[in-house]
Every structure is written in C-alpha cells, then in structure tokens.
Amino acid sequence: EAEVAQSPRYKITEKSQAVAFWCDPISGHATLYWYRQILGQGPELLVQFQDESVVDDSQLPKDRFSAERLKGVDSTLKIQPAELGDSAMYLCASSPLEANTEAFFGQGTRLTVV
Amino acid sequence: GENVEQHPSTLSVQEGDSAVIKCTYSDSASNYFPWYKQELGKRPQLIIDIRSNVGEKKDQRIAVTLNKTAKHFSLHITETQPEDSAVYFCAARSGSNYQLIWGAGTKLIIKP
C-alpha cells in the first residue's frame, strides 16, 4: 500500500540552528500539505502545494520557515533559525487533485528544540 | 478562509454508550468532511468521511451526518469500546482551493 514518506522521524536541534524535513507524497498526488501539530491541539496548516505551486502559505512564519516542492513531487520544509516554540510534530499529507478525497498522512517528524 | 469549530473538547462516556462529536464550518464551498482518529504519538487516521451530496453515512458503529444548510456535521459512535479512546478531529475541505482545515479535536475517554 502506498504511503506518504517523511524523514527524519525524530529530530533534536539546538535553538538558532537550521533544521529541514523531507516529505515524499503518494505517487500522483497533486496536493501536498505541511501541518504543524502541537501536543494536545489539532493540526495547523503551514503550507499547501498544488503540484509545484504554493496555494496557501498564509500561516507560515516566513521570517524563519520556508517550503519548496520544486518538481511537484517531494517537498522540503526548513526552519532557520529554530526557536524553542517550534517544538512540535510536523505532518505531511497528500491527496489527489479532486477536492472531495481523502488526505493521507505520513508518520510525521517530531521536532524538539533545546 | 474556512474556519472549523469542534465540540466538546473532552468527552467521557461509559463503555457501551454512544458518543457524539459536533463540528461547524464557515465556508459554503466546502464539500468534503473527513473525520480522523489520532492515538497518542501516531499520525491521524481517516475513520469516515462524507461528501456534500449526501446527508448521512454509516460504517458499522460509526456514522456521520451532514447538514449543509446549517453548516454542521457530526460523528456518532455507538456501542463504544475501550479502543475507541483517542482524539478525534473533524475537518472540512474547500472545493475551490482544496484547503483542508481542521477542528481543534475532541479527546474521547471510554470509562470501563
């Protein structure tokens, strides 16, 4: 069964350092989402791609976060510099282009900033 | 943009009883409404979804209802079991920009 792949699973970094997460969506899925989930809360949309184009990044803290999906396939989310408040689970999800279809989630990357 | 509100934030029910979680949405263009179950430390898993052209969908002990006029949808779990304990999230996806916006979650506790 096809899955959304994310790496790394866990990352510990010191504040002010740079960190990057990678996501490989299910083959053929045009839509890719990056979410941040703080423990005890619902996923917060950071950025949404349609193929290689950003559809929505209104909640992305652009002074320190960046995301790209250059070839419309896999995607990278970067934080530089990391802050203590960035500690969270970062989830990637993908779905086909059709609006009324399921979004499939990767295992997530658990980030701890110390 | 879309805004999804979910209630209650915590729900405690006796094993065997029913549980109901409610969500409201703001964007009339939303046409897809999934429900996800998330266990501690794991990714969200889809448990049921409903599209805007139907009012109710059922899968064994789980059912979802949708009222498009009122812009609300609900998750119903009957004959609850200990393994139903988890956090449940509703979401709404816009048919115009494909945004998938989530509710804040409901922690469901099944008491033995």
CSV table of C-alpha atoms in Angstrom, one decimal:
chain,number,residue,atom,x,y,z
A,1,GLU,CA,0.0,0.0,0.0
A,2,ALA,CA,1.4,3.4,-1.0
A,3,GLU,CA,2.3,5.7,1.9
A,4,VAL,CA,3.5,9.2,2.4
A,5,ALA,CA,7.1,9.1,3.5
A,6,GLN,CA,8.7,11.6,5.9
A,7,SER,CA,12.1,11.9,7.3
A,8,PRO,CA,13.6,12.1,9.8
A,9,ARG,CA,11.1,10.6,12.3
A,10,TYR,CA,12.7,12.4,15.2
A,11,LYS,CA,15.0,15.5,15.3
A,12,ILE,CA,16.6,17.3,18.2
A,13,THR,CA,18.2,20.6,17.5
A,14,GLU,CA,19.5,23.5,19.4
A,15,LYS,CA,17.8,26.8,19.1
A,16,SER,CA,19.1,29.1,16.4
A,17,GLN,CA,20.2,26.1,14.4
A,18,ALA,CA,18.7,25.2,11.0
A,19,VAL,CA,16.6,22.1,10.5
A,20,ALA,CA,15.0,20.6,7.5
A,21,PHE,CA,12.2,18.0,7.0
A,22,TRP,CA,11.5,16.0,3.9
A,23,CYS,CA,8.3,14.5,2.5
A,24,ASP,CA,7.6,12.2,-0.4
A,25,PRO,CA,3.9,12.1,-1.2
A,26,ILE,CA,2.0,9.2,-2.7
A,27,SER,CA,2.8,9.0,-6.4
A,28,GLY,CA,0.4,11.0,-8.5
A,29,HIS,CA,-1.0,13.1,-5.7
A,30,ALA,CA,-1.0,16.7,-6.8
A,31,THR,CA,-1.8,18.3,-3.4
A,32,LEU,CA,0.7,18.3,-0.6
A,33,TYR,CA,0.2,19.8,2.8
A,34,TRP,CA,2.6,20.6,5.6
A,35,TYR,CA,1.0,20.8,9.1
A,36,ARG,CA,2.4,21.6,12.5
A,37,GLN,CA,0.7,19.9,15.5
A,38,ILE,CA,1.5,21.0,19.0
A,39,LEU,CA,0.7,18.3,21.6
A,40,GLY,CA,-3.0,18.5,22.6
A,41,GLN,CA,-4.0,20.6,19.6
A,42,GLY,CA,-5.3,20.0,16.1
A,43,PRO,CA,-3.0,20.2,13.0
A,44,GLU,CA,-2.3,23.7,11.9
A,45,LEU,CA,-1.9,24.2,8.1
A,46,LEU,CA,1.5,25.8,7.4
A,47,VAL,CA,1.6,25.5,3.6
A,48,GLN,CA,-0.3,23.8,0.8
A,49,PHE,CA,1.1,23.0,-2.6
A,50,GLN,CA,-0.8,22.2,-5.8
A,51,ASP,CA,1.9,20.5,-7.9
A,52,GLU,CA,4.9,22.9,-7.6
A,53,SER,CA,2.9,26.0,-6.8
A,54,VAL,CA,2.1,27.3,-3.3
A,55,VAL,CA,-1.7,27.6,-2.9
A,56,ASP,CA,-1.7,28.8,0.7
A,57,ASP,CA,1.1,29.8,3.0
A,58,SER,CA,-0.8,32.4,5.0
A,59,GLN,CA,0.1,30.7,8.3
A,60,LEU,CA,3.7,30.0,7.5
A,61,PRO,CA,6.1,32.2,9.6
A,62,LYS,CA,8.0,33.3,6.6
A,63,ASP,CA,10.8,35.1,8.6
A,64,ARG,CA,12.1,31.6,9.6
A,65,PHE,CA,10.2,29.0,7.7
A,66,SER,CA,10.4,28.1,4.1
A,67,ALA,CA,9.0,25.3,2.0
A,68,GLU,CA,9.5,24.1,-1.6
A,69,ARG,CA,8.3,21.5,-3.9
A,70,LEU,CA,10.5,22.2,-6.9
A,71,LYS,CA,9.5,19.4,-9.3
A,72,GLY,CA,6.0,19.0,-7.9
A,73,VAL,CA,6.8,15.7,-6.3
A,74,ASP,CA,8.7,15.7,-3.0
A,75,SER,CA,8.9,18.6,-0.7
A,76,THR,CA,11.2,20.2,1.9
A,77,LEU,CA,10.2,22.3,4.9
A,78,LYS,CA,13.0,24.3,6.5
A,79,ILE,CA,13.3,26.3,9.7
A,80,GLN,CA,16.1,28.7,10.3
A,81,PRO,CA,16.8,29.7,13.0
A,82,ALA,CA,14.8,27.2,15.1
A,83,GLU,CA,13.2,28.5,18.3
A,84,LEU,CA,12.0,26.7,21.4
A,85,GLY,CA,8.4,27.3,20.4
A,86,ASP,CA,8.9,25.3,17.2
A,87,SER,CA,9.0,22.0,19.1
A,88,ALA,CA,6.0,20.1,17.7
A,89,MET,CA,5.1,17.3,15.3
A,90,TYR,CA,5.4,18.2,11.7
A,91,LEU,CA,3.0,16.3,9.5
A,92,CYS,CA,3.0,16.0,5.7
A,93,ALA,CA,-0.1,14.9,3.9
A,94,SER,CA,-1.0,14.4,0.3
A,95,SER,CA,-4.2,13.9,-1.7
A,96,PRO,CA,-5.3,13.6,-5.4
A,97,LEU,CA,-6.4,16.8,-7.1
A,98,GLU,CA,-10.1,16.1,-6.6
A,99,ALA,CA,-11.4,18.2,-3.7
A,100,ASN,CA,-13.6,15.5,-2.1
A,101,THR,CA,-11.0,12.9,-1.5
A,102,GLU,CA,-9.0,11.6,1.5
A,103,ALA,CA,-5.7,13.2,2.6
A,104,PHE,CA,-3.1,10.6,3.5
A,105,PHE,CA,-0.7,11.4,6.3
A,106,GLY,CA,2.9,10.5,6.8
A,107,GLN,CA,4.3,9.3,10.1
A,108,GLY,CA,5.4,12.8,11.0
A,109,THR,CA,8.7,14.3,12.2
A,110,ARG,CA,8.8,15.0,16.0
A,111,LEU,CA,11.0,18.1,16.4
A,112,THR,CA,12.4,19.1,19.8
A,113,VAL,CA,14.3,22.4,20.1
A,114,VAL,CA,16.5,22.6,23.1
B,1,GLY,CA,-11.0,31.3,4.6
B,2,GLU,CA,-12.5,28.3,6.2
B,3,ASN,CA,-12.9,28.0,9.9
B,4,VAL,CA,-13.9,24.8,11.7
B,5,GLU,CA,-15.1,24.6,15.3
B,6,GLN,CA,-15.4,21.4,17.2
B,7,HIS,CA,-17.2,20.5,20.4
B,8,PRO,CA,-16.8,19.2,23.0
B,9,SER,CA,-13.0,19.3,23.7
B,10,THR,CA,-13.3,16.4,26.0
B,11,LEU,CA,-16.0,13.7,26.1
B,12,SER,CA,-16.2,10.9,28.7
B,13,VAL,CA,-18.7,8.1,28.2
B,14,GLN,CA,-19.4,4.8,29.7
B,15,GLU,CA,-18.3,1.8,27.7
B,16,GLY,CA,-21.3,0.6,25.6
B,17,ASP,CA,-22.9,4.1,25.5
B,18,SER,CA,-22.9,6.3,22.4
B,19,ALA,CA,-20.7,9.3,21.8
B,20,VAL,CA,-21.5,12.3,19.6
B,21,ILE,CA,-19.0,15.0,18.4
B,22,LYS,CA,-20.1,18.1,16.6
B,23,CYS,CA,-18.4,20.4,14.1
B,24,THR,CA,-19.4,23.6,12.3
B,25,TYR,CA,-17.8,25.1,9.3
B,26,SER,CA,-17.9,28.6,7.7
B,27,ASP,CA,-17.1,28.1,4.0
B,28,SER,CA,-20.2,27.2,2.0
B,29,ALA,CA,-17.8,26.0,-0.8
B,30,SER,CA,-16.6,23.1,1.4
B,31,ASN,CA,-17.7,19.8,0.0
B,32,TYR,CA,-15.7,17.1,1.8
B,33,PHE,CA,-15.8,16.4,5.5
B,34,PRO,CA,-13.5,13.7,6.9
B,35,TRP,CA,-13.1,12.5,10.5
B,36,TYR,CA,-9.8,11.4,11.7
B,37,LYS,CA,-8.8,9.4,14.8
B,38,GLN,CA,-5.4,10.1,16.4
B,39,GLU,CA,-3.9,7.9,19.0
B,40,LEU,CA,-1.1,9.3,21.2
B,41,GLY,CA,2.1,9.7,19.2
B,42,LYS,CA,0.6,8.5,16.0
B,43,ARG,CA,-0.5,10.1,12.8
B,44,PRO,CA,-4.1,10.9,12.1
B,45,GLN,CA,-6.1,8.0,10.5
B,46,LEU,CA,-9.2,8.5,8.5
B,47,ILE,CA,-12.2,6.7,10.0
B,48,ILE,CA,-15.1,8.0,7.9
B,49,ASP,CA,-15.8,10.8,5.6
B,50,ILE,CA,-18.8,12.4,3.9
B,51,ARG,CA,-19.3,14.4,0.8
B,52,SER,CA,-21.7,17.3,0.4
B,53,ASN,CA,-24.1,15.4,-1.9
B,54,VAL,CA,-25.2,13.1,0.9
B,55,GLY,CA,-26.7,13.7,4.4
B,56,GLU,CA,-25.6,10.6,6.2
B,57,LYS,CA,-23.1,7.8,6.0
B,58,LYS,CA,-22.6,4.8,8.2
B,59,ASP,CA,-19.8,2.3,8.7
B,60,GLN,CA,-20.6,-0.3,11.4
B,61,ARG,CA,-20.5,1.5,14.7
B,62,ILE,CA,-19.6,4.9,13.2
B,63,ALA,CA,-21.9,7.3,11.4
B,64,VAL,CA,-21.5,10.9,10.2
B,65,THR,CA,-24.4,13.3,9.5
B,66,LEU,CA,-24.1,16.5,7.4
B,67,ASN,CA,-26.5,19.5,7.5
B,68,LYS,CA,-25.3,21.7,4.6
B,69,THR,CA,-27.9,24.4,5.4
B,70,ALA,CA,-26.7,24.8,9.0
B,71,LYS,CA,-23.1,24.1,8.0
B,72,HIS,CA,-22.6,21.5,10.7
B,73,PHE,CA,-21.7,17.8,10.7
B,74,SER,CA,-21.5,15.3,13.5
B,75,LEU,CA,-19.7,12.0,14.3
B,76,HIS,CA,-21.7,9.3,16.1
B,77,ILE,CA,-20.1,6.3,17.7
B,78,THR,CA,-22.4,3.6,19.1
B,79,GLU,CA,-21.6,0.8,21.5
B,80,THR,CA,-18.3,2.4,22.5
B,81,GLN,CA,-15.4,0.2,23.3
B,82,PRO,CA,-12.1,0.9,25.2
B,83,GLU,CA,-10.2,1.0,21.9
B,84,ASP,CA,-12.3,4.0,20.8
B,85,SER,CA,-10.4,6.1,23.3
B,86,ALA,CA,-8.4,8.6,21.3
B,87,VAL,CA,-8.5,12.2,20.0
B,88,TYR,CA,-11.0,12.7,17.1
B,89,PHE,CA,-10.6,15.5,14.6
B,90,CYS,CA,-13.1,16.8,12.1
B,91,ALA,CA,-12.0,18.7,9.0
B,92,ALA,CA,-13.5,20.5,6.0
B,93,ARG,CA,-12.1,20.8,2.6
B,94,SER,CA,-12.9,23.6,0.2
B,95,GLY,CA,-14.0,22.7,-3.3
B,96,SER,CA,-12.4,25.9,-4.6
B,97,ASN,CA,-8.9,25.9,-3.2
B,98,TYR,CA,-8.7,22.4,-1.7
B,99,GLN,CA,-7.7,23.7,1.7
B,100,LEU,CA,-8.2,21.1,4.4
B,101,ILE,CA,-8.9,22.9,7.7
B,102,TRP,CA,-9.2,21.1,11.0
B,103,GLY,CA,-11.1,21.4,14.2
B,104,ALA,CA,-9.3,21.6,17.5
B,105,GLY,CA,-10.1,17.9,18.4
B,106,THR,CA,-12.1,16.0,20.9
B,107,LYS,CA,-10.5,13.7,23.5
B,108,LEU,CA,-12.8,10.8,23.8
B,109,ILE,CA,-12.5,8.8,27.0
B,110,ILE,CA,-14.3,5.5,27.4
B,111,LYS,CA,-14.8,4.5,31.0
B,112,PRO,CA,-14.9,0.8,31.8
